[in-house]
mmCIF file of C-alpha atoms in Angstrom:
data_model
loop_
_atom_site.group_PDB
_atom_site.id
_atom_site.type_symbol
_atom_site.label_atom_id
_atom_site.label_comp_id
_atom_site.label_asym_id
_atom_site.label_seq_id
_atom_site.Cartn_x
_atom_site.Cartn_y
_atom_site.Cartn_z
ATOM 1 C CA MET M 1 39.001 36.492 -67.634
ATOM 2 C CA LYS M 2 39.641 37.837 -63.875
ATOM 3 C CA ILE M 3 39.953 34.188 -61.759
ATOM 4 C CA LEU M 4 40.147 33.684 -57.939
ATOM 5 C CA LEU M 5 41.156 29.850 -57.260
ATOM 6 C CA ILE M 6 40.280 28.650 -53.674
ATOM 7 C CA GLU M 7 42.374 25.324 -53.265
ATOM 8 C CA ASP M 8 44.449 24.375 -50.046
ATOM 9 C CA GLU M 9 46.185 21.319 -52.124
ATOM 10 C CA ILE M 10 49.267 23.338 -53.152
ATOM 11 C CA GLU M 11 50.171 20.952 -56.016
ATOM 12 C CA LEU M 12 47.020 21.000 -57.271
ATOM 13 C CA LEU M 13 46.038 25.085 -57.021
ATOM 14 C CA ASN M 14 49.937 24.915 -59.023
ATOM 15 C CA SER M 15 49.258 23.106 -61.390
ATOM 16 C CA ILE M 16 44.991 24.370 -61.763
ATOM 17 C CA LYS M 17 47.111 28.054 -61.562
ATOM 18 C CA SER M 18 49.334 27.336 -64.275
ATOM 19 C CA PHE M 19 47.086 25.868 -66.794
ATOM 20 C CA LEU M 20 44.890 28.602 -66.940
ATOM 21 C CA LYS M 21 47.521 31.584 -67.265
ATOM 22 C CA ASN M 22 48.437 29.676 -69.945
ATOM 23 C CA GLU M 23 45.111 30.300 -71.467
ATOM 24 C CA GLY M 24 44.818 33.686 -70.901
ATOM 25 C CA HIS M 25 43.219 34.645 -67.505
ATOM 26 C CA ILE M 26 44.597 36.317 -64.623
ATOM 27 C CA VAL M 27 44.715 33.573 -61.574
ATOM 28 C CA GLU M 28 45.311 34.231 -58.155
ATOM 29 C CA THR M 29 45.275 32.266 -55.096
ATOM 30 C CA ALA M 30 44.261 31.675 -51.800
ATOM 31 C CA PRO M 31 44.832 28.495 -49.877
ATOM 32 C CA ASN M 32 42.912 29.296 -46.988
ATOM 33 C CA PHE M 33 39.209 30.771 -46.072
ATOM 34 C CA LYS M 34 40.801 33.103 -44.266
ATOM 35 C CA ASP M 35 42.854 33.808 -47.480
ATOM 36 C CA ALA M 36 40.005 33.929 -49.275
ATOM 37 C CA VAL M 37 37.543 35.923 -47.542
ATOM 38 C CA PHE M 38 40.279 39.063 -47.520
ATOM 39 C CA LYS M 39 40.820 38.486 -51.490
ATOM 40 C CA ILE M 40 37.186 38.690 -52.336
ATOM 41 C CA SER M 41 36.460 41.690 -49.698
ATOM 42 C CA ASP M 42 39.538 43.173 -50.894
ATOM 43 C CA TYR M 43 38.839 42.342 -55.074
ATOM 44 C CA ASN M 44 36.451 41.641 -57.575
ATOM 45 C CA TYR M 45 37.040 38.427 -59.836
ATOM 46 C CA ASP M 46 35.083 36.981 -63.128
ATOM 47 C CA CYS M 47 35.185 34.092 -61.681
ATOM 48 C CA ILE M 48 35.731 31.899 -58.339
ATOM 49 C CA LEU M 49 36.807 28.531 -58.095
ATOM 50 C CA ILE M 50 36.133 27.357 -54.410
ATOM 51 C CA ASP M 51 37.019 24.148 -52.599
ATOM 52 C CA ILE M 52 34.542 23.076 -50.090
ATOM 53 C CA THR M 53 36.938 21.345 -47.440
ATOM 54 C CA LEU M 54 39.565 24.870 -46.676
ATOM 55 C CA PRO M 55 42.029 25.055 -43.710
ATOM 56 C CA PHE M 56 40.181 27.232 -40.742
ATOM 57 C CA GLY M 57 36.827 27.461 -42.504
ATOM 58 C CA ASN M 58 34.774 26.198 -45.059
ATOM 59 C CA GLY M 59 33.747 26.865 -49.429
ATOM 60 C CA LEU M 60 29.936 26.973 -48.202
ATOM 61 C CA GLU M 61 30.391 30.293 -45.896
ATOM 62 C CA ILE M 62 32.090 31.863 -48.949
ATOM 63 C CA ILE M 63 29.524 31.504 -51.396
ATOM 64 C CA LYS M 64 27.570 32.410 -48.896
ATOM 65 C CA HIS M 65 28.961 36.115 -48.217
ATOM 66 C CA LEU M 66 29.239 36.269 -51.529
ATOM 67 C CA LYS M 67 25.452 36.185 -51.972
ATOM 68 C CA GLN M 68 24.646 38.344 -49.302
ATOM 69 C CA GLU M 69 27.499 41.051 -50.337
ATOM 70 C CA GLN M 70 25.696 40.738 -54.135
ATOM 71 C CA SER M 71 28.418 40.136 -56.328
ATOM 72 C CA GLU M 72 28.303 39.108 -59.701
ATOM 73 C CA SER M 73 31.575 36.649 -59.533
ATOM 74 C CA GLY M 74 30.902 33.204 -61.241
ATOM 75 C CA ILE M 75 30.887 30.697 -59.020
ATOM 76 C CA ILE M 76 32.106 26.987 -59.672
ATOM 77 C CA ILE M 77 32.955 24.339 -56.650
ATOM 78 C CA ILE M 78 35.711 22.084 -57.588
ATOM 79 C CA SER M 79 35.716 19.521 -54.275
ATOM 80 C CA ALA M 80 37.225 16.121 -53.940
ATOM 81 C CA LYS M 81 33.341 15.941 -51.945
ATOM 82 C CA ASN M 82 30.613 14.232 -54.580
ATOM 83 C CA SER M 83 28.212 13.596 -52.922
ATOM 84 C CA ILE M 84 23.935 15.302 -53.994
ATOM 85 C CA GLU M 85 24.029 16.674 -50.525
ATOM 86 C CA ASP M 86 27.325 18.589 -51.005
ATOM 87 C CA LYS M 87 26.295 19.537 -54.688
ATOM 88 C CA ILE M 88 22.782 20.463 -53.945
ATOM 89 C CA ILE M 89 23.004 22.869 -51.367
ATOM 90 C CA GLY M 90 26.650 24.362 -53.208
ATOM 91 C CA LEU M 91 24.465 25.153 -56.138
ATOM 92 C CA ASP M 92 20.917 26.301 -53.797
ATOM 93 C CA LEU M 93 23.472 29.072 -52.270
ATOM 94 C CA GLY M 94 24.007 30.507 -55.659
ATOM 95 C CA ALA M 95 26.987 28.145 -57.162
ATOM 96 C CA ASP M 96 27.031 28.689 -60.517
ATOM 97 C CA ASP M 97 28.330 24.936 -61.069
ATOM 98 C CA TYR M 98 29.877 21.591 -59.774
ATOM 99 C CA LEU M 99 33.494 19.882 -60.921
ATOM 100 C CA ALA M 100 34.140 16.928 -58.831
ATOM 101 C CA LYS M 101 38.046 16.136 -58.128
ATOM 102 C CA PRO M 102 39.521 14.606 -59.948
ATOM 103 C CA PHE M 103 38.837 16.839 -63.132
ATOM 104 C CA ASP M 104 40.375 17.449 -66.321
ATOM 105 C CA LEU M 105 41.958 20.856 -66.497
ATOM 106 C CA ALA M 106 40.556 21.215 -70.280
ATOM 107 C CA GLU M 107 37.241 20.336 -69.060
ATOM 108 C CA LEU M 108 37.399 23.804 -66.130
ATOM 109 C CA ASN M 109 39.033 26.246 -68.580
ATOM 110 C CA SER M 110 35.116 24.841 -70.814
ATOM 111 C CA ARG M 111 32.397 25.463 -67.992
ATOM 112 C CA ILE M 112 35.022 28.870 -67.120
ATOM 113 C CA ARG M 113 34.230 29.698 -70.708
ATOM 114 C CA ALA M 114 30.983 28.820 -70.451
ATOM 115 C CA LEU M 115 29.938 30.379 -67.291
ATOM 116 C CA LEU M 116 31.540 33.456 -69.113
ATOM 117 C CA ARG M 117 29.650 33.062 -72.102
ATOM 118 C CA ARG M 118 26.395 32.666 -69.899
ATOM 119 C CA LYS M 119 27.045 35.646 -67.510
ATOM 120 C CA ASN M 120 28.258 38.098 -69.814
ATOM 121 C CA PHE M 121 27.080 37.241 -73.072
ATOM 122 C CA LYS M 122 23.980 35.013 -72.805
ATOM 123 C CA GLY M 123 25.337 32.420 -73.853
ATOM 124 C CA MET M 124 26.804 33.153 -76.933
ATOM 125 C CA ASN M 125 29.887 31.962 -78.853
ATOM 126 C CA THR M 126 30.343 35.266 -80.345
ATOM 127 C CA ILE M 127 30.102 38.484 -78.919
ATOM 128 C CA GLU M 128 29.004 41.079 -81.218
ATOM 129 C CA LEU M 129 29.028 44.735 -80.649
ATOM 130 C CA ASN M 130 28.693 46.538 -84.520
ATOM 131 C CA GLU M 131 31.323 46.737 -86.735
ATOM 132 C CA ILE M 132 33.519 44.422 -83.589
ATOM 133 C CA LYS M 133 33.118 40.917 -83.568
ATOM 134 C CA ILE M 134 35.176 38.825 -81.069
ATOM 135 C CA LEU M 135 35.721 35.031 -80.634
ATOM 136 C CA PRO M 136 36.203 34.637 -76.882
ATOM 137 C CA ASP M 137 37.299 30.921 -77.604
ATOM 138 C CA GLU M 138 39.858 31.474 -80.049
ATOM 139 C CA ARG M 139 40.933 34.989 -78.572
ATOM 140 C CA THR M 140 40.243 36.485 -81.715
ATOM 141 C CA VAL M 141 38.816 39.514 -82.374
ATOM 142 C CA LEU M 142 37.262 41.113 -86.276
ATOM 143 C CA ILE M 143 36.195 44.520 -86.861
ATOM 144 C CA ASN M 144 34.272 44.933 -90.344
ATOM 145 C CA LYS M 145 35.152 41.199 -90.922
ATOM 146 C CA GLU M 146 38.827 41.785 -90.697
ATOM 147 C CA PRO M 147 41.315 40.328 -88.200
ATOM 148 C CA ILE M 148 43.242 42.321 -85.933
ATOM 149 C CA ASN M 149 46.180 41.651 -84.523
ATOM 150 C CA LEU M 150 45.757 42.292 -80.778
ATOM 151 C CA THR M 151 48.523 41.095 -78.117
ATOM 152 C CA GLY M 152 47.191 39.588 -75.097
ATOM 153 C CA LYS M 153 46.979 42.889 -72.700
ATOM 154 C CA GLU M 154 44.847 44.250 -75.750
ATOM 155 C CA TYR M 155 42.765 41.689 -76.123
ATOM 156 C CA ASP M 156 42.255 41.456 -72.624
ATOM 157 C CA LEU M 157 41.278 44.841 -72.652
ATOM 158 C CA LEU M 158 39.161 45.109 -75.319
ATOM 159 C CA LEU M 159 37.196 42.616 -73.307
ATOM 160 C CA PHE M 160 36.881 44.184 -70.465
ATOM 161 C CA PHE M 161 35.429 46.964 -72.042
ATOM 162 C CA ILE M 162 33.013 45.533 -74.068
ATOM 163 C CA VAL M 163 31.714 43.753 -71.096
ATOM 164 C CA ASN M 164 31.094 46.980 -69.085
ATOM 165 C CA LYS M 165 30.267 49.214 -72.167
ATOM 166 C CA ASN M 166 28.433 52.229 -70.838
ATOM 167 C CA ARG M 167 30.345 52.247 -67.719
ATOM 168 C CA VAL M 168 33.275 54.888 -66.816
ATOM 169 C CA VAL M 169 35.966 52.036 -64.996
ATOM 170 C CA SER M 170 39.015 53.563 -63.002
ATOM 171 C CA LYS M 171 42.156 53.027 -63.481
ATOM 172 C CA ASN M 172 42.795 51.020 -60.426
ATOM 173 C CA THR M 173 39.731 48.291 -61.513
ATOM 174 C CA ILE M 174 41.527 48.239 -64.835
ATOM 175 C CA ALA M 175 45.286 47.358 -63.617
ATOM 176 C CA GLU M 176 43.592 45.049 -60.784
ATOM 177 C CA HIS M 177 41.355 43.009 -63.336
ATOM 178 C CA LEU M 178 43.791 42.755 -66.427
ATOM 179 C CA TRP M 179 46.800 42.512 -63.620
ATOM 180 C CA GLY M 180 45.974 41.048 -61.102
ATOM 181 C CA ASP M 181 48.063 40.916 -57.589
ATOM 182 C CA ASP M 182 50.868 42.339 -60.356
ATOM 183 C CA SER M 183 50.017 45.427 -60.351
ATOM 184 C CA ASP M 184 50.671 46.517 -56.672
ATOM 185 C CA GLN M 185 54.271 46.291 -58.392
ATOM 186 C CA TRP M 186 53.851 49.653 -60.054
ATOM 187 C CA ASN M 187 53.646 52.881 -58.483
ATOM 188 C CA ASN M 188 51.763 54.881 -61.193
ATOM 189 C CA HIS M 189 49.090 53.731 -64.035
ATOM 190 C CA ASP M 190 51.630 54.253 -67.334
ATOM 191 C CA PHE M 191 51.503 51.447 -68.089
ATOM 192 C CA ILE M 192 48.144 51.367 -69.136
ATOM 193 C CA TYR M 193 48.273 54.215 -70.947
ATOM 194 C CA VAL M 194 50.316 52.271 -73.578
ATOM 195 C CA HIS M 195 47.953 49.473 -73.514
ATOM 196 C CA MET M 196 45.085 51.547 -73.776
ATOM 197 C CA ARG M 197 46.908 53.410 -76.772
ATOM 198 C CA ASN M 198 47.908 51.404 -78.627
ATOM 199 C CA LEU M 199 44.703 49.262 -78.852
ATOM 200 C CA ARG M 200 42.614 52.807 -79.493
ATOM 201 C CA LYS M 201 45.680 53.074 -82.662
ATOM 202 C CA LYS M 202 44.880 49.429 -83.666
ATOM 203 C CA ILE M 203 41.042 49.854 -84.062
ATOM 204 C CA LEU M 204 41.586 52.915 -85.471
ATOM 205 C CA GLU M 205 43.366 51.910 -88.083
ATOM 206 C CA LYS M 206 40.849 48.988 -88.993
ATOM 207 C CA ASN M 207 39.001 52.352 -90.074
ATOM 208 C CA CYS M 208 36.585 51.061 -85.629
ATOM 209 C CA ARG M 209 34.466 53.749 -84.550
ATOM 210 C CA ASP M 210 36.601 55.355 -81.747
ATOM 211 C CA TYR M 211 34.451 54.129 -78.675
ATOM 212 C CA ILE M 212 37.092 54.796 -76.079
ATOM 213 C CA GLN M 213 37.087 57.920 -73.958
ATOM 214 C CA THR M 214 38.811 59.138 -71.833
ATOM 215 C CA ILE M 215 37.340 60.823 -68.489
ATOM 216 C CA TYR M 216 40.524 62.444 -66.853
ATOM 217 C CA GLY M 217 41.119 61.848 -63.727
ATOM 218 C CA ILE M 218 38.858 58.643 -63.046
ATOM 219 C CA GLY M 219 39.576 56.395 -65.878
ATOM 220 C CA TYR M 220 37.826 55.480 -69.527
ATOM 221 C CA LYS M 221 34.385 54.490 -70.857
ATOM 222 C CA PHE M 222 34.156 52.504 -73.652
ATOM 223 C CA ASN M 223 30.645 54.405 -75.071
ATOM 224 C CA SER M 224 28.623 52.504 -77.559
ATOM 225 C CA GLU M 225 25.910 54.996 -77.068
ATOM 226 C CA GLN M 226 27.569 57.497 -79.239
#
């Protein structure tokens, strides 16, 4: 999952980022209001973690902006302000959840996973598409009831495709979603082709239908309607 963490306490920001990256998430950060607005204006995220009190602005204004732009990102408020009023205002503006500081990082990760299930998979703990079964909490995949050995990026790529099944997704979108800020390090998208080739090879070896279609000059489509 691609996450934007908006938090001005640098020590806490680094702690959360490190923990969530170890859990397999792509994490980008914004330590103040201005950086956060720049990020959400240029990039899409599965989940945005927002502190209310920020340098140069307020996290509630970011939520307003996201909703005005009809963003599909999940929103979790993380704030030291634990008043009922703050919680009600944030949720009424469109936040999906509220977690008061201090909190356990494992609980934060559980809430992020639950948010992904609600938004993309109707709250289910397993994701099934024909012969493919994904267990997100375990980051494992079964094809025709047999486990398949995927790298972290191959797993993320497959999950991203299933979330966006039957849509054409560009190479830029894939790069930004799976590599975040690191995608700017490459001048081309050859690295995506390598991961795509390896993922397709592995699922075909498990007698899985070839869902991945190359849309030349644009990107790829995970076609479940064929």
